[in-house]
mmCIF file of C-alpha atoms in Angstrom:
data_model
loop_
_atom_site.group_PDB
_atom_site.id
_atom_site.type_symbol
_atom_site.label_atom_id
_atom_site.label_comp_id
_atom_site.label_asym_id
_atom_site.label_seq_id
_atom_site.Cartn_x
_atom_site.Cartn_y
_atom_site.Cartn_z
ATOM 1 C CA MET B 1 198.666 -26.590 183.848
ATOM 2 C CA ARG B 2 195.301 -27.793 185.614
ATOM 3 C CA VAL B 3 194.288 -25.488 188.608
ATOM 4 C CA LEU B 4 191.680 -26.400 191.059
ATOM 5 C CA ILE B 5 190.007 -23.417 192.501
ATOM 6 C CA ALA B 6 188.279 -24.198 195.985
ATOM 7 C CA PRO B 7 187.752 -21.298 198.292
ATOM 8 C CA ASP B 8 185.625 -20.939 201.295
ATOM 9 C CA SER B 9 183.212 -17.637 201.317
ATOM 10 C CA PHE B 10 184.487 -14.093 202.058
ATOM 11 C CA SER B 11 182.263 -13.444 204.959
ATOM 12 C CA GLY B 12 180.144 -10.680 204.454
ATOM 13 C CA THR B 13 181.296 -9.986 200.946
ATOM 14 C CA LEU B 14 181.281 -12.943 198.654
ATOM 15 C CA THR B 15 179.971 -16.331 198.670
ATOM 16 C CA ALA B 16 182.336 -19.434 198.030
ATOM 17 C CA LEU B 17 180.841 -19.751 194.588
ATOM 18 C CA GLN B 18 181.277 -15.797 193.752
ATOM 19 C CA ALA B 19 184.763 -16.077 195.292
ATOM 20 C CA ALA B 20 185.858 -18.992 193.026
ATOM 21 C CA GLU B 21 184.399 -17.267 189.914
ATOM 22 C CA ALA B 22 186.196 -14.093 190.604
ATOM 23 C CA MET B 23 189.509 -16.267 191.114
ATOM 24 C CA ALA B 24 188.703 -17.981 187.989
ATOM 25 C CA ASP B 25 188.199 -14.606 185.932
ATOM 26 C CA GLY B 26 191.477 -13.123 187.124
ATOM 27 C CA TRP B 27 193.453 -16.501 186.626
ATOM 28 C CA ARG B 28 192.124 -16.658 182.816
ATOM 29 C CA SER B 29 192.939 -13.135 182.280
ATOM 30 C CA VAL B 30 196.752 -14.123 182.579
ATOM 31 C CA ARG B 31 196.763 -17.842 181.390
ATOM 32 C CA PRO B 32 193.681 -18.376 179.469
ATOM 33 C CA ASP B 33 194.977 -22.126 178.264
ATOM 34 C CA ASP B 34 195.028 -23.400 181.943
ATOM 35 C CA GLU B 35 192.165 -25.899 182.758
ATOM 36 C CA LEU B 36 190.310 -24.626 185.517
ATOM 37 C CA VAL B 37 188.183 -26.557 188.028
ATOM 38 C CA LEU B 38 185.868 -24.808 190.514
ATOM 39 C CA VAL B 39 185.013 -26.606 193.593
ATOM 40 C CA PRO B 40 183.679 -24.005 196.312
ATOM 41 C CA MET B 41 184.138 -25.086 199.874
ATOM 42 C CA SER B 42 182.636 -24.644 203.343
ATOM 43 C CA ASP B 43 183.744 -26.106 206.644
ATOM 44 C CA GLY B 44 180.175 -26.402 207.898
ATOM 45 C CA GLY B 45 179.046 -22.645 208.427
ATOM 46 C CA GLU B 46 177.211 -20.237 206.553
ATOM 47 C CA GLY B 47 177.080 -21.190 202.819
ATOM 48 C CA LEU B 48 177.366 -25.168 203.377
ATOM 49 C CA ILE B 49 173.971 -25.997 201.572
ATOM 50 C CA ASP B 50 174.918 -23.684 198.571
ATOM 51 C CA VAL B 51 178.533 -25.232 197.967
ATOM 52 C CA VAL B 52 176.779 -28.744 198.221
ATOM 53 C CA GLY B 53 173.906 -27.882 196.182
ATOM 54 C CA HIS B 54 176.205 -26.533 193.505
ATOM 55 C CA ALA B 55 178.138 -29.888 193.563
ATOM 56 C CA GLN B 56 175.197 -31.977 193.537
ATOM 57 C CA PRO B 57 172.523 -30.018 190.976
ATOM 58 C CA SER B 58 170.188 -33.022 191.232
ATOM 59 C CA ALA B 59 169.576 -32.449 194.968
ATOM 60 C CA THR B 60 166.261 -31.574 196.193
ATOM 61 C CA TRP B 61 165.595 -28.583 197.931
ATOM 62 C CA HIS B 62 163.035 -28.294 200.954
ATOM 63 C CA THR B 63 161.598 -25.224 202.137
ATOM 64 C CA VAL B 64 160.218 -25.087 205.886
ATOM 65 C CA GLU B 65 158.630 -22.465 208.051
ATOM 66 C CA VAL B 66 160.851 -22.352 211.127
ATOM 67 C CA ALA B 67 161.435 -19.795 214.230
ATOM 68 C CA ASP B 68 164.645 -17.824 213.790
ATOM 69 C CA ALA B 69 167.150 -16.989 216.448
ATOM 70 C CA ARG B 70 164.601 -14.507 218.042
ATOM 71 C CA GLY B 71 161.764 -16.866 217.924
ATOM 72 C CA MET B 72 160.234 -15.230 214.868
ATOM 73 C CA ALA B 73 158.682 -17.074 211.909
ATOM 74 C CA THR B 74 160.955 -17.369 208.919
ATOM 75 C CA GLU B 75 161.607 -19.884 206.086
ATOM 76 C CA ALA B 76 164.780 -21.964 206.101
ATOM 77 C CA VAL B 77 165.814 -24.625 203.727
ATOM 78 C CA TRP B 78 167.476 -28.029 203.929
ATOM 79 C CA LEU B 79 168.997 -30.299 200.992
ATOM 80 C CA GLU B 80 167.992 -33.639 199.991
ATOM 81 C CA LEU B 81 170.775 -35.476 198.292
ATOM 82 C CA PRO B 82 170.238 -38.090 195.682
ATOM 83 C CA ASP B 83 171.565 -40.907 197.999
ATOM 84 C CA GLY B 84 169.267 -40.110 200.833
ATOM 85 C CA THR B 85 171.667 -37.813 202.817
ATOM 86 C CA ALA B 86 170.174 -34.786 204.337
ATOM 87 C CA VAL B 87 172.244 -31.914 204.490
ATOM 88 C CA VAL B 88 171.135 -29.204 207.187
ATOM 89 C CA GLU B 89 172.820 -25.739 207.593
ATOM 90 C CA THR B 90 172.169 -24.367 211.391
ATOM 91 C CA ALA B 91 172.966 -20.778 210.262
ATOM 92 C CA ARG B 92 169.926 -21.014 207.925
ATOM 93 C CA ALA B 93 167.413 -21.087 210.900
ATOM 94 C CA CYS B 94 169.306 -19.278 213.663
ATOM 95 C CA GLY B 95 172.183 -17.703 211.991
ATOM 96 C CA LEU B 96 173.848 -14.520 213.372
ATOM 97 C CA HIS B 97 174.209 -13.218 209.797
ATOM 98 C CA THR B 98 170.473 -12.864 209.550
ATOM 99 C CA LEU B 99 170.101 -10.398 212.483
ATOM 100 C CA PRO B 100 171.051 -6.811 212.434
ATOM 101 C CA GLU B 101 173.867 -5.823 214.972
ATOM 102 C CA ASP B 102 171.568 -4.312 217.541
ATOM 103 C CA GLY B 103 169.224 -7.463 217.385
ATOM 104 C CA ARG B 104 172.046 -10.029 218.434
ATOM 105 C CA ASP B 105 171.444 -11.205 221.938
ATOM 106 C CA PRO B 106 172.651 -14.839 222.858
ATOM 107 C CA LEU B 107 170.668 -14.463 226.003
ATOM 108 C CA ARG B 108 167.588 -14.817 224.174
ATOM 109 C CA ALA B 109 168.660 -16.559 221.000
ATOM 110 C CA THR B 110 167.044 -20.170 220.260
ATOM 111 C CA THR B 111 167.950 -23.023 218.203
ATOM 112 C CA TYR B 112 164.339 -23.941 218.156
ATOM 113 C CA GLY B 113 164.429 -23.532 214.691
ATOM 114 C CA VAL B 114 167.019 -26.237 214.067
ATOM 115 C CA GLY B 115 164.733 -28.695 215.760
ATOM 116 C CA GLN B 116 161.804 -27.971 213.489
ATOM 117 C CA LEU B 117 164.319 -28.558 210.569
ATOM 118 C CA LEU B 118 165.520 -31.846 211.717
ATOM 119 C CA ALA B 119 161.769 -32.780 212.220
ATOM 120 C CA ASP B 120 161.022 -31.951 208.689
ATOM 121 C CA VAL B 121 164.109 -34.081 207.707
ATOM 122 C CA ALA B 122 162.821 -36.837 209.737
ATOM 123 C CA ALA B 123 159.558 -36.823 208.122
ATOM 124 C CA SER B 124 160.950 -37.052 204.826
ATOM 125 C CA GLY B 125 162.337 -40.344 205.530
ATOM 126 C CA CYS B 126 166.296 -39.496 205.052
ATOM 127 C CA ARG B 127 168.167 -41.625 207.254
ATOM 128 C CA ARG B 128 171.631 -40.102 207.497
ATOM 129 C CA VAL B 129 172.211 -36.404 208.473
ATOM 130 C CA VAL B 130 175.077 -33.935 207.993
ATOM 131 C CA ILE B 131 174.475 -30.981 210.111
ATOM 132 C CA GLY B 132 176.628 -27.657 209.803
ATOM 133 C CA LEU B 133 177.053 -25.878 213.038
ATOM 134 C CA GLY B 134 178.945 -22.702 211.882
ATOM 135 C CA GLY B 135 177.560 -19.368 212.089
ATOM 136 C CA SER B 136 174.679 -19.418 214.909
ATOM 137 C CA ALA B 137 173.410 -16.700 217.009
ATOM 138 C CA THR B 138 172.781 -18.954 220.027
ATOM 139 C CA VAL B 139 174.275 -20.020 223.350
ATOM 140 C CA ASP B 140 171.243 -21.923 224.560
ATOM 141 C CA CYS B 141 173.114 -25.472 225.162
ATOM 142 C CA GLY B 142 170.784 -26.904 222.081
ATOM 143 C CA ALA B 143 167.674 -26.548 224.397
ATOM 144 C CA GLY B 144 165.247 -25.113 221.809
ATOM 145 C CA MET B 145 166.321 -28.061 219.502
ATOM 146 C CA VAL B 146 165.508 -30.327 222.053
ATOM 147 C CA SER B 147 162.394 -28.723 222.659
ATOM 148 C CA ALA B 148 161.328 -28.707 219.331
ATOM 149 C CA MET B 149 162.450 -32.372 218.545
ATOM 150 C CA THR B 150 160.794 -33.657 221.726
ATOM 151 C CA GLY B 151 157.289 -31.822 221.899
ATOM 152 C CA HIS B 152 158.676 -29.483 224.678
ATOM 153 C CA ALA B 153 159.507 -32.419 227.204
ATOM 154 C CA LEU B 154 162.390 -30.021 228.456
ATOM 155 C CA ARG B 155 160.354 -28.633 231.587
ATOM 156 C CA ARG B 156 160.667 -26.690 234.532
ATOM 157 C CA ALA B 157 160.248 -27.707 238.181
ATOM 158 C CA ASP B 158 156.634 -26.437 238.136
ATOM 159 C CA GLY B 159 156.181 -28.780 235.126
ATOM 160 C CA ASN B 160 155.790 -26.187 232.601
ATOM 161 C CA GLY B 161 158.064 -26.074 229.314
ATOM 162 C CA VAL B 162 161.426 -24.279 229.677
ATOM 163 C CA LYS B 163 160.943 -21.058 227.610
ATOM 164 C CA VAL B 164 163.626 -21.057 224.816
ATOM 165 C CA GLY B 165 166.353 -18.791 224.937
ATOM 166 C CA GLY B 166 169.960 -18.825 226.182
ATOM 167 C CA ARG B 167 169.138 -17.187 229.760
ATOM 168 C CA TRP B 168 166.004 -19.445 230.497
ATOM 169 C CA VAL B 169 167.799 -22.675 229.960
ATOM 170 C CA LYS B 170 168.531 -22.497 233.667
ATOM 171 C CA GLU B 171 165.470 -23.069 234.577
ATOM 172 C CA SER B 172 165.555 -26.762 233.157
ATOM 173 C CA ALA B 173 164.461 -29.354 235.835
ATOM 174 C CA SER B 174 163.592 -32.433 233.935
ATOM 175 C CA LEU B 175 163.448 -34.128 230.551
ATOM 176 C CA ARG B 176 159.858 -35.841 230.532
ATOM 177 C CA PRO B 177 159.578 -39.229 228.889
ATOM 178 C CA HIS B 178 159.020 -38.382 225.250
ATOM 179 C CA THR B 179 159.320 -39.800 221.514
ATOM 180 C CA ARG B 180 161.434 -37.862 219.017
ATOM 181 C CA PRO B 181 161.650 -38.034 215.279
ATOM 182 C CA GLU B 182 163.938 -40.819 214.166
ATOM 183 C CA LEU B 183 166.978 -39.213 212.407
ATOM 184 C CA GLY B 184 169.371 -42.321 211.853
ATOM 185 C CA ASP B 185 172.947 -41.565 211.407
ATOM 186 C CA VAL B 186 173.726 -37.813 212.450
ATOM 187 C CA VAL B 187 177.070 -36.315 211.309
ATOM 188 C CA ILE B 188 178.120 -32.878 212.968
ATOM 189 C CA ALA B 189 180.128 -30.837 210.525
ATOM 190 C CA SER B 190 181.929 -28.184 212.578
ATOM 191 C CA ASP B 191 185.668 -26.873 212.743
ATOM 192 C CA VAL B 192 184.975 -26.204 216.724
ATOM 193 C CA THR B 193 186.332 -28.616 219.175
ATOM 194 C CA ASN B 194 185.452 -26.467 221.964
ATOM 195 C CA PRO B 195 183.997 -28.339 225.096
ATOM 196 C CA LEU B 196 180.309 -27.113 226.525
ATOM 197 C CA LEU B 197 181.838 -25.246 229.848
ATOM 198 C CA GLY B 198 184.670 -23.497 231.035
ATOM 199 C CA SER B 199 187.257 -20.948 229.769
ATOM 200 C CA ASP B 200 187.156 -22.767 226.430
ATOM 201 C CA GLY B 201 183.544 -23.445 226.459
ATOM 202 C CA ALA B 202 180.381 -22.002 224.731
ATOM 203 C CA ALA B 203 179.802 -19.095 226.577
ATOM 204 C CA ALA B 204 183.411 -17.664 227.211
ATOM 205 C CA VAL B 205 184.584 -17.947 223.547
ATOM 206 C CA PHE B 206 181.417 -17.667 221.543
ATOM 207 C CA GLY B 207 179.225 -15.522 223.783
ATOM 208 C CA PRO B 208 181.288 -12.245 223.299
ATOM 209 C CA GLN B 209 181.330 -12.827 219.401
ATOM 210 C CA LYS B 210 177.616 -13.161 219.679
ATOM 211 C CA GLY B 211 176.666 -10.140 221.609
ATOM 212 C CA ALA B 212 177.306 -11.057 225.353
ATOM 213 C CA ASP B 213 179.268 -8.805 227.649
ATOM 214 C CA ALA B 214 181.286 -10.007 230.485
ATOM 215 C CA ASP B 215 177.904 -10.393 232.723
ATOM 216 C CA GLY B 216 176.124 -12.059 229.918
ATOM 217 C CA VAL B 217 179.051 -14.448 229.459
ATOM 218 C CA ALA B 218 178.620 -15.315 233.164
ATOM 219 C CA GLU B 219 174.744 -15.900 232.947
ATOM 220 C CA LEU B 220 175.125 -18.144 230.078
ATOM 221 C CA GLU B 221 177.660 -20.367 231.548
ATOM 222 C CA ALA B 222 175.561 -20.740 234.520
ATOM 223 C CA ALA B 223 172.395 -21.307 232.111
ATOM 224 C CA ILE B 224 173.879 -24.049 229.836
ATOM 225 C CA ALA B 225 175.574 -25.900 233.081
ATOM 226 C CA ALA B 226 171.966 -26.171 234.638
ATOM 227 C CA CYS B 227 170.810 -27.580 231.240
ATOM 228 C CA ALA B 228 173.481 -29.789 230.907
ATOM 229 C CA GLU B 229 172.958 -31.423 234.319
ATOM 230 C CA VAL B 230 169.364 -32.212 233.211
ATOM 231 C CA LEU B 231 170.187 -33.571 229.989
ATOM 232 C CA GLU B 232 172.961 -35.860 231.227
ATOM 233 C CA ARG B 233 170.944 -36.930 233.852
ATOM 234 C CA ASP B 234 167.828 -37.707 231.859
ATOM 235 C CA LEU B 235 169.398 -39.118 228.543
ATOM 236 C CA PRO B 236 171.484 -42.451 228.389
ATOM 237 C CA GLY B 237 175.132 -42.288 227.230
ATOM 238 C CA GLY B 238 176.664 -39.430 228.654
ATOM 239 C CA PRO B 239 178.621 -37.428 229.728
ATOM 240 C CA TRP B 240 179.036 -35.221 226.860
ATOM 241 C CA ARG B 241 180.038 -31.841 228.266
ATOM 242 C CA ASP B 242 183.825 -32.406 227.740
ATOM 243 C CA ARG B 243 183.710 -34.159 224.304
ATOM 244 C CA PRO B 244 185.188 -32.282 221.384
ATOM 245 C CA GLY B 245 182.795 -30.031 219.461
ATOM 246 C CA ALA B 246 180.242 -30.218 222.636
ATOM 247 C CA GLY B 247 180.532 -26.353 222.721
ATOM 248 C CA ALA B 248 179.716 -25.763 218.970
ATOM 249 C CA ALA B 249 177.135 -23.541 218.128
ATOM 250 C CA GLY B 250 176.783 -22.194 221.834
ATOM 251 C CA GLY B 251 176.261 -25.876 222.788
ATOM 252 C CA LEU B 252 174.228 -27.348 220.223
ATOM 253 C CA GLY B 253 176.714 -29.767 219.564
ATOM 254 C CA PHE B 254 176.345 -30.891 222.947
ATOM 255 C CA ALA B 255 172.600 -31.437 222.631
ATOM 256 C CA LEU B 256 172.892 -33.166 219.366
ATOM 257 C CA MET B 257 175.300 -35.607 220.790
ATOM 258 C CA ALA B 258 173.062 -36.075 223.698
ATOM 259 C CA LEU B 259 169.748 -36.367 221.911
ATOM 260 C CA THR B 260 170.602 -37.930 218.624
ATOM 261 C CA GLY B 261 173.707 -39.617 219.014
ATOM 262 C CA ALA B 262 175.549 -37.560 216.480
ATOM 263 C CA THR B 263 179.148 -37.810 215.594
ATOM 264 C CA PRO B 264 181.176 -34.925 215.419
ATOM 265 C CA ARG B 265 183.520 -34.784 212.078
ATOM 266 C CA SER B 266 186.024 -32.204 210.430
ATOM 267 C CA GLY B 267 183.362 -29.973 208.689
ATOM 268 C CA ALA B 268 185.995 -29.299 205.763
ATOM 269 C CA GLU B 269 186.542 -33.018 205.517
ATOM 270 C CA VAL B 270 182.913 -34.121 205.354
ATOM 271 C CA VAL B 271 182.129 -30.856 202.908
ATOM 272 C CA ALA B 272 184.905 -32.442 201.032
ATOM 273 C CA GLU B 273 183.432 -35.769 200.406
ATOM 274 C CA LEU B 274 179.945 -34.098 199.588
ATOM 275 C CA VAL B 275 181.291 -31.632 197.139
ATOM 276 C CA GLY B 276 183.676 -34.423 195.293
ATOM 277 C CA LEU B 277 187.029 -32.451 196.229
ATOM 278 C CA ASP B 278 189.786 -34.100 194.075
ATOM 279 C CA VAL B 279 193.043 -32.701 194.395
ATOM 280 C CA GLN B 280 194.884 -35.698 192.603
ATOM 281 C CA LYS B 281 195.175 -34.381 189.328
ATOM 282 C CA ALA B 282 195.680 -30.752 190.223
ATOM 283 C CA ASP B 283 199.016 -28.829 189.371
ATOM 284 C CA VAL B 284 197.853 -25.950 191.590
ATOM 285 C CA VAL B 285 195.364 -25.576 194.079
ATOM 286 C CA VAL B 286 193.766 -22.133 195.070
ATOM 287 C CA THR B 287 191.918 -21.410 198.108
ATOM 288 C CA GLY B 288 191.119 -18.562 200.774
ATOM 289 C CA GLU B 289 188.628 -17.070 202.822
ATOM 290 C CA GLY B 290 188.050 -13.608 204.303
ATOM 291 C CA SER B 291 190.955 -13.611 206.774
ATOM 292 C CA ILE B 292 193.951 -16.039 206.667
ATOM 293 C CA ASP B 293 194.943 -16.005 210.189
ATOM 294 C CA ALA B 294 196.061 -18.141 213.273
ATOM 295 C CA GLN B 295 192.386 -19.523 213.380
ATOM 296 C CA THR B 296 192.657 -20.715 209.828
ATOM 297 C CA SER B 297 194.919 -23.919 210.673
ATOM 298 C CA SER B 298 192.298 -25.177 213.215
ATOM 299 C CA GLY B 299 190.013 -26.949 210.918
ATOM 300 C CA LYS B 300 189.145 -24.065 208.604
ATOM 301 C CA ALA B 301 188.351 -25.178 204.810
ATOM 302 C CA PRO B 302 191.419 -23.439 203.348
ATOM 303 C CA ALA B 303 193.925 -25.249 205.631
ATOM 304 C CA PHE B 304 192.229 -28.566 204.809
ATOM 305 C CA VAL B 305 192.322 -27.899 201.064
ATOM 306 C CA ALA B 306 196.051 -26.714 201.067
ATOM 307 C CA THR B 307 196.976 -29.621 203.393
ATOM 308 C CA THR B 308 195.367 -32.339 201.088
ATOM 309 C CA ALA B 309 196.735 -30.410 198.017
ATOM 310 C CA ARG B 310 200.404 -30.381 199.430
ATOM 311 C CA ASN B 311 200.088 -34.046 200.145
ATOM 312 C CA ALA B 312 199.078 -34.898 196.689
ATOM 313 C CA GLY B 313 202.203 -32.829 195.371
ATOM 314 C CA ALA B 314 200.378 -29.803 194.217
ATOM 315 C CA VAL B 315 201.465 -26.079 194.744
ATOM 316 C CA THR B 316 199.041 -24.413 197.135
ATOM 317 C CA VAL B 317 197.813 -20.828 196.959
ATOM 318 C CA GLY B 318 195.923 -18.965 199.787
ATOM 319 C CA ILE B 319 194.199 -15.645 199.143
ATOM 320 C CA GLY B 320 192.785 -13.771 201.678
ATOM 321 C CA GLY B 321 190.728 -10.666 202.225
ATOM 322 C CA ARG B 322 193.396 -9.972 205.188
ATOM 323 C CA VAL B 323 196.615 -12.388 205.381
ATOM 324 C CA HIS B 324 198.395 -12.725 208.696
ATOM 325 C CA PRO B 325 201.723 -14.388 208.916
ATOM 326 C CA ALA B 326 200.497 -16.977 211.564
ATOM 327 C CA GLY B 327 198.101 -18.168 209.035
ATOM 328 C CA THR B 328 200.425 -18.574 206.069
ATOM 329 C CA ALA B 329 202.408 -21.798 207.017
ATOM 330 C CA GLY B 330 200.280 -24.255 204.672
ATOM 331 C CA PHE B 331 200.574 -22.106 201.525
ATOM 332 C CA ASP B 332 203.455 -21.790 198.954
ATOM 333 C CA ARG B 333 201.997 -18.613 197.918
ATOM 334 C CA VAL B 334 199.704 -16.177 199.236
ATOM 335 C CA GLY B 335 197.593 -13.131 198.110
ATOM 336 C CA GLU B 336 196.013 -10.484 199.876
ATOM 337 C CA LEU B 337 193.005 -8.153 198.918
ATOM 338 C CA GLY B 338 193.616 -5.731 201.729
ATOM 339 C CA GLN B 339 191.370 -3.474 203.668
ATOM 340 C CA GLU B 340 190.432 -1.105 200.641
ATOM 341 C CA GLY B 341 190.344 -4.553 198.735
ATOM 342 C CA LEU B 342 187.343 -5.747 200.598
ATOM 343 C CA THR B 343 184.954 -2.994 199.326
ATOM 344 C CA ARG B 344 185.272 -4.180 195.988
ATOM 345 C CA ALA B 345 185.901 -7.956 196.628
ATOM 346 C CA ALA B 346 185.298 -9.500 193.307
ATOM 347 C CA GLY B 347 187.116 -7.209 191.137
ATOM 348 C CA ARG B 348 190.033 -7.092 193.717
ATOM 349 C CA LEU B 349 190.008 -10.996 194.207
ATOM 350 C CA ALA B 350 190.508 -11.260 190.208
ATOM 351 C CA ASP B 351 193.449 -9.036 190.308
ATOM 352 C CA VAL B 352 195.118 -10.630 193.030
ATOM 353 C CA ALA B 353 194.241 -14.010 191.379
ATOM 354 C CA ALA B 354 195.728 -12.605 188.093
ATOM 355 C CA GLU B 355 199.006 -11.650 190.112
ATOM 356 C CA VAL B 356 199.486 -15.085 191.589
ATOM 357 C CA ALA B 357 198.876 -16.721 187.983
ATOM 358 C CA ALA B 358 201.446 -14.083 186.492
ATOM 359 C CA SER B 359 203.890 -15.853 189.011
ATOM 360 C CA PHE B 360 203.983 -19.413 187.371
#
């Protein structure tokens, strides 16, 4: 059989490439004559650049000194593809995974470093940008990115620049006349369709995941609402607050739409194009992620891979660290590492892949 292995990362344990290699090792141990094709996947979150770089080894890596989510200097990378497309991973600049648990504070976290990455992209001459928004530590309405891209044109009523960070964007009073680096066509790659504000918005849904308590969520909601008022008033083309994906990365999706005219797309679909995912000749397609659950079907990479594979007539296999029945509808067969298996993820993933392979 021809077996396509295309998992996302198993967050906190295995990258997508490591997961794919472990699945392949297990499969080969039982069916050594099968043809295996490894295509690690992402839906725009942590690991985006790695899977695209793996699929396109002739791409150029660019390293930039930027501000991390706390405003501290760090190095981040972006990827320039041979066709001139730039691939930017938000999590490289302000990722939640880069912070210790006691250092996570969306009331202070900023997207300023993302703006610095985009400025470097513009300076390189790339005229198409794909930016993945998953995994950020921020809920700042993208104000940090706007400040970095416009030369601190986002101002308070007293004329001073708005201090970057979630709680301070409430002081936004105007976006002064400015020039910004030209980016051309900007595509947002994300599995998030939330609006900016309200019960399904950036603060309410993602604030608690990033460390905000109930009071913090209320403060963030008011802050990003104030910032949104200014950007929608002072930039043409809005409003953007209710558009699907405006709430992605704590409102960075909103700011990218407002400042750059970015178009949101399914992250998994965009990545599939970038990595050359081709299920047409596969007999079996194996995918997976850390948790296969109800959220898997809402745009996550494994659901996209499984749906595409089923439409092509392939048997679909989903392997998760944890598997909940609510997430298994798109798979013909499923395997689970289990809680204990997560502590030795690669070995256990190989074991489960072998068990599935033996069922054919």
